[in-house]
mmCIF file of C-alpha atoms in Angstrom:
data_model
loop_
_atom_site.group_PDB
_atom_site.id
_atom_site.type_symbol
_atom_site.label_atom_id
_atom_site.label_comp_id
_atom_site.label_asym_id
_atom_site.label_seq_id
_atom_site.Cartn_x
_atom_site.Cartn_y
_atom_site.Cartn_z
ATOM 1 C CA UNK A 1 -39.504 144.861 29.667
ATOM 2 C CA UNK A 2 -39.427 148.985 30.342
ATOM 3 C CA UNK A 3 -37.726 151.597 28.546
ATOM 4 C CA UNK A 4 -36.663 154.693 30.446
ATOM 5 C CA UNK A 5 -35.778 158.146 28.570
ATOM 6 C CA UNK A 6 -33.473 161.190 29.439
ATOM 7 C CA UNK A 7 -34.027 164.577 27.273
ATOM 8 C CA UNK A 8 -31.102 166.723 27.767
ATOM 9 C CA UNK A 9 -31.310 170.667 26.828
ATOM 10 C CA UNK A 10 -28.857 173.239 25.751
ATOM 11 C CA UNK A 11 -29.944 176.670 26.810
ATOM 12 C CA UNK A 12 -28.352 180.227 25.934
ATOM 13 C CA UNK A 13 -28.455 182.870 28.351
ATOM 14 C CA UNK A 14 -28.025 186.540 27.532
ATOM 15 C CA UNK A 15 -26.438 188.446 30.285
ATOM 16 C CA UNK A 16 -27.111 192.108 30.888
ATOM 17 C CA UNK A 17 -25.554 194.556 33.693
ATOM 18 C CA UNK A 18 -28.020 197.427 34.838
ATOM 19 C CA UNK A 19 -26.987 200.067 37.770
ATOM 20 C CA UNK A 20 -25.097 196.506 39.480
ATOM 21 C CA UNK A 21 -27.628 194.602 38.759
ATOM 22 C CA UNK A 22 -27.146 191.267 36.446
ATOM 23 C CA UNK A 23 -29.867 190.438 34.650
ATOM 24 C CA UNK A 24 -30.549 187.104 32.588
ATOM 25 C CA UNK A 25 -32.318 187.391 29.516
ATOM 26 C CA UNK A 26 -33.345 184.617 26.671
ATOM 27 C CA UNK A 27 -33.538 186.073 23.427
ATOM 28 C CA UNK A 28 -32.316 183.324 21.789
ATOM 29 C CA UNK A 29 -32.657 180.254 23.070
ATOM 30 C CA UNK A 30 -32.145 176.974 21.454
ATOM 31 C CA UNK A 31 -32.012 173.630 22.392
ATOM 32 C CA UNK A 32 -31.192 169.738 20.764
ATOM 33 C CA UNK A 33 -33.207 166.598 22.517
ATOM 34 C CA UNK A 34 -31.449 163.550 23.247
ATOM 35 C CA UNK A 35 -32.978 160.295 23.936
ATOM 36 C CA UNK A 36 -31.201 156.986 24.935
ATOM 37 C CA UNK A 37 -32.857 153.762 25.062
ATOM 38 C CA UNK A 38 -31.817 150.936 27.283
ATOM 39 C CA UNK A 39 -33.342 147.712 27.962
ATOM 40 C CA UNK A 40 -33.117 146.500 31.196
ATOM 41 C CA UNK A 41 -35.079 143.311 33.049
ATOM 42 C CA UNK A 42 -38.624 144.352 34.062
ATOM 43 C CA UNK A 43 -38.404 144.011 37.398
ATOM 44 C CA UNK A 44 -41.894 142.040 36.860
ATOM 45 C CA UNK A 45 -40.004 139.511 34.743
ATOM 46 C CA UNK A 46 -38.294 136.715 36.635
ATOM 47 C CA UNK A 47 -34.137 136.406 36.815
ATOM 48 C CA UNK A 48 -34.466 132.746 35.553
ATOM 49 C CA UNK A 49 -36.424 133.918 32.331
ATOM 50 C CA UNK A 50 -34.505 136.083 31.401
ATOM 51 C CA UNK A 51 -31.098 133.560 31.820
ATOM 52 C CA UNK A 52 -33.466 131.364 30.140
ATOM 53 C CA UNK A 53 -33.873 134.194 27.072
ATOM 54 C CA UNK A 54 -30.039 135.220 27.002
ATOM 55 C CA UNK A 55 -29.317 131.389 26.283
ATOM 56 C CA UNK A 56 -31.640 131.056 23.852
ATOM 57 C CA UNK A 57 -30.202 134.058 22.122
ATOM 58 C CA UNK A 58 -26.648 132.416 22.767
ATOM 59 C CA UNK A 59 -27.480 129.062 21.396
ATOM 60 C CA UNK A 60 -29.314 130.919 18.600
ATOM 61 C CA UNK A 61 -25.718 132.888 17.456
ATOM 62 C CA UNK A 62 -23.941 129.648 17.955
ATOM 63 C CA UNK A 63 -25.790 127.995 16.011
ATOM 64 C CA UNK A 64 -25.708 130.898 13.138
ATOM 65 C CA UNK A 65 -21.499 130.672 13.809
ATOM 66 C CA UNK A 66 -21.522 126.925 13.648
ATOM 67 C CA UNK A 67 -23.044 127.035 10.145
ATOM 68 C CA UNK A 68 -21.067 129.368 8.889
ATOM 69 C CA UNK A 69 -17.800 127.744 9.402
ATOM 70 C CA UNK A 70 -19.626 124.518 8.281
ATOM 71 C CA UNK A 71 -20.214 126.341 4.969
ATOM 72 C CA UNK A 72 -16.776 128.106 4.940
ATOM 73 C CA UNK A 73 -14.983 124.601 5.367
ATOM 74 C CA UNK A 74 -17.169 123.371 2.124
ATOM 75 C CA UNK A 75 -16.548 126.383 0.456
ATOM 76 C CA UNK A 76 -12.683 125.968 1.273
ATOM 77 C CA UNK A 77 -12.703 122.572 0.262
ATOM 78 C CA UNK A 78 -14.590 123.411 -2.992
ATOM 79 C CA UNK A 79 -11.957 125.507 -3.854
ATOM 80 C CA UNK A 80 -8.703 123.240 -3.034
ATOM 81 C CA UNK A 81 -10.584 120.487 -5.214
ATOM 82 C CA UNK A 82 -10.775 122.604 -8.075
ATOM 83 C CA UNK A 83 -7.526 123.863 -7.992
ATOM 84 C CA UNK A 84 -6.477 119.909 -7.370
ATOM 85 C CA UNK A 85 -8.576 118.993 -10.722
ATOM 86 C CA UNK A 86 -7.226 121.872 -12.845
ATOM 87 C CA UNK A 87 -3.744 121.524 -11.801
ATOM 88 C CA UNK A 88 -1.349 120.064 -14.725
ATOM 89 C CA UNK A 89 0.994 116.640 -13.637
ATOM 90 C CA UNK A 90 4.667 118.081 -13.170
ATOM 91 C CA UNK A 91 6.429 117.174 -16.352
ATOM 92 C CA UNK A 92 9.286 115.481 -14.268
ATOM 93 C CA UNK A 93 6.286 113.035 -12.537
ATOM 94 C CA UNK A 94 4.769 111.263 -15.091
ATOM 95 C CA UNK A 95 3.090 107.671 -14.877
ATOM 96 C CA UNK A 96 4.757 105.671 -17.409
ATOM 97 C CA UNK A 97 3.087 102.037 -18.507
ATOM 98 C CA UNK A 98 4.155 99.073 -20.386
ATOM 99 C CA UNK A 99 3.532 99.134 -23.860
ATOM 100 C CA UNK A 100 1.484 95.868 -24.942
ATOM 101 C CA UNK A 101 2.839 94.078 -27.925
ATOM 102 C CA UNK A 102 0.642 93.703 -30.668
ATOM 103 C CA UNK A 103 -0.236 90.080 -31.113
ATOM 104 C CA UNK A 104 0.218 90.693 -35.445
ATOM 105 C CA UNK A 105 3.943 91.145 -34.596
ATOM 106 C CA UNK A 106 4.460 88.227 -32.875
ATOM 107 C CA UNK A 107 4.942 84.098 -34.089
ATOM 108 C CA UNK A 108 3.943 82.031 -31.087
ATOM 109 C CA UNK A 109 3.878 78.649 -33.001
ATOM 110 C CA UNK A 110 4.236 75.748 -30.830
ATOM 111 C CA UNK A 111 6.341 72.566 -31.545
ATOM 112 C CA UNK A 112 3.942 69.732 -33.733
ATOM 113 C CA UNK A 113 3.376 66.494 -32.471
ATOM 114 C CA UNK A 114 6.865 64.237 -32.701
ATOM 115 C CA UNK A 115 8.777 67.630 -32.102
ATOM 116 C CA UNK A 116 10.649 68.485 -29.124
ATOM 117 C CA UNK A 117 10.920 72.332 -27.860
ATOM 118 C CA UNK A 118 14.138 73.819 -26.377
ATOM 119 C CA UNK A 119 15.631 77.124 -25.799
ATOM 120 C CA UNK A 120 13.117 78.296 -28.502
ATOM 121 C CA UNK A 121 13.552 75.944 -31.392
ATOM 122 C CA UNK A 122 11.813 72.466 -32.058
ATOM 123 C CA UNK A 123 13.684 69.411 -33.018
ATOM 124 C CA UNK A 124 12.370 66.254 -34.441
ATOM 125 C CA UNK A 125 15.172 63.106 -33.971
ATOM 126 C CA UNK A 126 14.151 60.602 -37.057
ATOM 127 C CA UNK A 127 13.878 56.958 -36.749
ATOM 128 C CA UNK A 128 14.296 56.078 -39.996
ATOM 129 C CA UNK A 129 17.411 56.019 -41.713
ATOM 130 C CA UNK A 130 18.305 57.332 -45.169
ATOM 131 C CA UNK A 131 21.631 59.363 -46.836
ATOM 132 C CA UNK A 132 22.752 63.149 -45.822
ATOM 133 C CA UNK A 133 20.687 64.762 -48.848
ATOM 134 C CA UNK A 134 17.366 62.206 -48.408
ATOM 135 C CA UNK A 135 17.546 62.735 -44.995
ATOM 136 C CA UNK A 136 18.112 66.590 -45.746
ATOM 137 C CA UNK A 137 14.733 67.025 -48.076
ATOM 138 C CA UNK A 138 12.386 64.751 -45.258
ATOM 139 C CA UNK A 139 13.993 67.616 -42.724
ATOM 140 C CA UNK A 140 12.600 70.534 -45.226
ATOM 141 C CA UNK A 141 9.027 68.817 -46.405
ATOM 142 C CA UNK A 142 8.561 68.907 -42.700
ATOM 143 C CA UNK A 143 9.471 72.889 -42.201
ATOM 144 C CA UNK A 144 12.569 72.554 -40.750
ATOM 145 C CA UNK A 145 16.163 71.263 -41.662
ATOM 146 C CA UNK A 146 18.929 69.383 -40.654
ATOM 147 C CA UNK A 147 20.199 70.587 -36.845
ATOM 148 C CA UNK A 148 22.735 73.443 -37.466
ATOM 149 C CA UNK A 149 24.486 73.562 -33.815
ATOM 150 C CA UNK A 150 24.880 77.074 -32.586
ATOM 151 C CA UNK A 151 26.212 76.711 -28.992
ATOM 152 C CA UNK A 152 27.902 74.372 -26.325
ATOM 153 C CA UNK A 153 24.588 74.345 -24.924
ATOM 154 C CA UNK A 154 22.741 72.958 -27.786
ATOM 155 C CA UNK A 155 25.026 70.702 -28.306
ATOM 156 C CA UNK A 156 24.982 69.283 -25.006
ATOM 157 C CA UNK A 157 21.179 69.163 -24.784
ATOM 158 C CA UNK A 158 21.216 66.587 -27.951
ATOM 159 C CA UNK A 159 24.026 64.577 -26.765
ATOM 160 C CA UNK A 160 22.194 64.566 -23.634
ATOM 161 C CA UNK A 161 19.254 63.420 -25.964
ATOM 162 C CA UNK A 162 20.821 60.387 -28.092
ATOM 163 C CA UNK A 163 21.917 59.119 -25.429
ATOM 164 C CA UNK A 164 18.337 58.017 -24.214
ATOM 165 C CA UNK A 165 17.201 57.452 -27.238
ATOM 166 C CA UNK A 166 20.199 55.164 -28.649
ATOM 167 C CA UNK A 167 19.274 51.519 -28.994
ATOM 168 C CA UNK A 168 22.543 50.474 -29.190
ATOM 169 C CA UNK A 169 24.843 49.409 -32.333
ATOM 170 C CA UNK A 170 25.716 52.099 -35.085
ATOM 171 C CA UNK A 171 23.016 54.651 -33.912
ATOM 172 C CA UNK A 172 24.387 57.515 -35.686
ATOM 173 C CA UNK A 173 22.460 60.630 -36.372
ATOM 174 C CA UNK A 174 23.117 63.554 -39.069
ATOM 175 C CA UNK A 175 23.460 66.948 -38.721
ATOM 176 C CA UNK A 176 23.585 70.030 -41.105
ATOM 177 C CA UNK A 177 26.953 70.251 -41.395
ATOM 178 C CA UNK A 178 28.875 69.596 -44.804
ATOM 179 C CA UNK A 179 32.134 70.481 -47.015
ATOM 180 C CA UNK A 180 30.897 69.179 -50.067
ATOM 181 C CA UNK A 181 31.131 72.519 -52.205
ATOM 182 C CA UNK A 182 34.495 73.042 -51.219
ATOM 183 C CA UNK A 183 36.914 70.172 -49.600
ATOM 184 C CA UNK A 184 37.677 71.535 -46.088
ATOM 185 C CA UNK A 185 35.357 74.119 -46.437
ATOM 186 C CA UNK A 186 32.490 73.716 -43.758
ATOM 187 C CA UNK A 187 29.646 75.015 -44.273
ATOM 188 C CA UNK A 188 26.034 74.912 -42.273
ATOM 189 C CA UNK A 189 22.374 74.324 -44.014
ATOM 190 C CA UNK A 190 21.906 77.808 -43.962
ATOM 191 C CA UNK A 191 25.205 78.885 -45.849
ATOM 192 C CA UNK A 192 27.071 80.070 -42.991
ATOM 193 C CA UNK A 193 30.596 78.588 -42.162
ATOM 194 C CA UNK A 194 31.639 76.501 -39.066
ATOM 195 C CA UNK A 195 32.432 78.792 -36.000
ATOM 196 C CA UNK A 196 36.239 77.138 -34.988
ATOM 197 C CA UNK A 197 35.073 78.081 -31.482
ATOM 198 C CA UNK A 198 32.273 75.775 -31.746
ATOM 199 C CA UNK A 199 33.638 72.289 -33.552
ATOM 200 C CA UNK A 200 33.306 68.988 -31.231
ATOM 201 C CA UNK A 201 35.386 66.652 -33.972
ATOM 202 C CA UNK A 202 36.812 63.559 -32.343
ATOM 203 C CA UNK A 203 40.137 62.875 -32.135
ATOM 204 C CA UNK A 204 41.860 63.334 -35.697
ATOM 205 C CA UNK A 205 38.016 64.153 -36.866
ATOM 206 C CA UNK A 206 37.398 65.227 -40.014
ATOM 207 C CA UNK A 207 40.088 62.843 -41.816
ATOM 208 C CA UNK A 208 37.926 62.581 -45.632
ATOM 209 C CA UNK A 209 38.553 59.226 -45.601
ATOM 210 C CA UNK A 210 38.092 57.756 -48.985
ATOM 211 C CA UNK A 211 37.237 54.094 -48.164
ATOM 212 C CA UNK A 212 38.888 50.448 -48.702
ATOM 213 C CA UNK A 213 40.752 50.847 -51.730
ATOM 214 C CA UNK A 214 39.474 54.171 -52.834
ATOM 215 C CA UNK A 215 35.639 53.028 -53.221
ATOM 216 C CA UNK A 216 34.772 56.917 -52.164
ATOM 217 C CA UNK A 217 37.271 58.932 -54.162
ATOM 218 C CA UNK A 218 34.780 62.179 -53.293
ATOM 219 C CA UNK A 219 36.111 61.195 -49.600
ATOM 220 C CA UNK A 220 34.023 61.864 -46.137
ATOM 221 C CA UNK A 221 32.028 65.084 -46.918
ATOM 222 C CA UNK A 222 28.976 64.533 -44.494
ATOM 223 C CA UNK A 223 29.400 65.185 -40.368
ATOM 224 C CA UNK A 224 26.773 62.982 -37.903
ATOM 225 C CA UNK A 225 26.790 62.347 -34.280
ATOM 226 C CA UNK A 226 26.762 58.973 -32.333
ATOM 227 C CA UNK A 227 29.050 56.006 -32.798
ATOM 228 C CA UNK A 228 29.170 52.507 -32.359
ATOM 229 C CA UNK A 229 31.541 53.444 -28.887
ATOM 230 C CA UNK A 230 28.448 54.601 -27.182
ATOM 231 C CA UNK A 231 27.935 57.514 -24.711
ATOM 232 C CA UNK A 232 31.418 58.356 -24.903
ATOM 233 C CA UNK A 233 31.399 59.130 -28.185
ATOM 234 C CA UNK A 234 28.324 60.717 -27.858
ATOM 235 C CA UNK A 235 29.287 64.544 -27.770
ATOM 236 C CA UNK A 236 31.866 64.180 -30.611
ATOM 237 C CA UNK A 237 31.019 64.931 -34.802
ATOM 238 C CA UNK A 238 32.625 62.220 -37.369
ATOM 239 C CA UNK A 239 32.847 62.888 -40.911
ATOM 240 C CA UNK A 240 31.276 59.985 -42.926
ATOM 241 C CA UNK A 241 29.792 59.449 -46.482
ATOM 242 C CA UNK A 242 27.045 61.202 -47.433
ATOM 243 C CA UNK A 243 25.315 58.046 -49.032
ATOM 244 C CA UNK A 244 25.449 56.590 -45.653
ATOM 245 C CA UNK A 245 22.056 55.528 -44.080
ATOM 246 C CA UNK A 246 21.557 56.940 -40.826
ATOM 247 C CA UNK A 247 18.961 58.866 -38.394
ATOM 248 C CA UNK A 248 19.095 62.285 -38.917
ATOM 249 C CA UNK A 249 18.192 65.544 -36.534
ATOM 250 C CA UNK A 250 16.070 68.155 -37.940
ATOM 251 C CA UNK A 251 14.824 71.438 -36.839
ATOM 252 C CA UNK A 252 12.775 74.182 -37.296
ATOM 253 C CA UNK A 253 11.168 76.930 -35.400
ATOM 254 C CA UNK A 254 14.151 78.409 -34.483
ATOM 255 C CA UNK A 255 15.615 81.741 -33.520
ATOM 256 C CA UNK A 256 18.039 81.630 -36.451
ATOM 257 C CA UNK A 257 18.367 82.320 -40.496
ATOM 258 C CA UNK A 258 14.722 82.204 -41.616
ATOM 259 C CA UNK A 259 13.097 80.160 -39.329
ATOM 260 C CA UNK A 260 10.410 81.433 -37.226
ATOM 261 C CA UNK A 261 10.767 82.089 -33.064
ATOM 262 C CA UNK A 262 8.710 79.601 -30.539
ATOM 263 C CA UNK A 263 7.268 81.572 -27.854
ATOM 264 C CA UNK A 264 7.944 80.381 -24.476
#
């Protein structure tokens, strides 16, 4: 490589006329020196070295340039994740989750052995027989008492029931339903009084009948299920006397009064 320099001068000239003659004169004469630099090939140096050193140099700045926007990407990404992490949830987008129950608050007791579960509440169908208020205290030493019908439903699901479990004859079964406080008065086990919406008496059901020759002056006070008819009579309630020995339906476990829920 060669440098070449150029000094450029600024001169003052004096100028002085004498009998038609100009004359030049420097009495004061000043002057500023310039010098300019260039670079330029030696001509000693080759054309493909020199290609050869201006793409170095090129790949060198690329390379610089390429880095920098490497780092100015991180840098900008930096930033949006910090402003992504700082950045409060809108208050009208918030993740909402199902609450757990807490197992203390709930009664998941399942249905004993000789009890039967449905639609939440477990019922035990007796095979020995005994009167409405013997039958009534084997119901409550087990937990339960006797069946206090609630819906169609129920009351189809234990018709449904004695009739596969009938052996035949008087197969009659008690329920918790009785008017002996009050004559005409029915009440359920758990104090509360027949629903008229929900009363499956057969034909001119109850009738307090008092027995040949009066032998039952208190009359019919008890209500069971199941005749001597069979099936048909199945899903129909008969008032009878409470001494009576028959089967008996109890229950417990139930969704009702103060008996406890069955979890599914």
């Amino acid at each position: 490589m060669s440098e070449a320099g150029v000094i450029y001068s600024d001169v003052k000239f004096t100028r002085e006329k004498k009998a038609n003659v100009v004359i030049f004169s420097l009495p004061d004469t000043t002057y500023s020196e310039v010098t300019i630099s260039k670079t330029q090939p030696s001509k000693t140096e080759s054309p493909e070295g020199y290609q050869q050193d201006v793409l170095s140099k090129r790949s060198k700045v690329t390379s610089e340039r390429l880095a920098l926007l490497v780092l100015s990407g991180l840098l900008v990404a930096a930033v949006i994740g910090m402003g992504v992490t700082k950045r409060k949830p809108s208050s009208t987008v918030q993740p909402t989750f199902p609450k757990t129950p807490e197992v203390k608050d709930q009664t998941c007791d399942k249905c004993e052995e000789g009890w039967e579960q449905h639609g939440g509440t477990c019922y035990n169908f007796s095979i020995s027989k005994s009167s409405w208020n013997k039958s009534r205290d084997v119901c409550r030493a087990k937990g339960g008492d006797l069946v206090k019908i609630d819906s169609r439903e129920e009351q189809n699901f234990l018709q449904r029931r004695l009739s596969e479990i009938m052996t035949g004859g008087e197969d009659k079964f008690w329920i918790g339903l009785t008017d002996s406080a009050v004559e005409g008065r029915w009440l359920w086990v758990d104090g509360s009084p027949l629903d008229q919406s929900l009363k499956f008496w057969k034909g001119t059901e109850p009738d307090n009948w008092k027995g040949t020759k009066g032998k039952h002056p208190d009359g019919e006070d008890c209500v069971r299920m199941g005749e001597k008819g069979g099936a048909k009579d199945l899903q129909w309630w008969f008032d009878a006397f409470c001494s009576n020995p028959h089967k008996s339906i109890c229950e417990k476990a139930g969704v009702r009064g103060k008996f406890k829920k069955v979890c599914d």
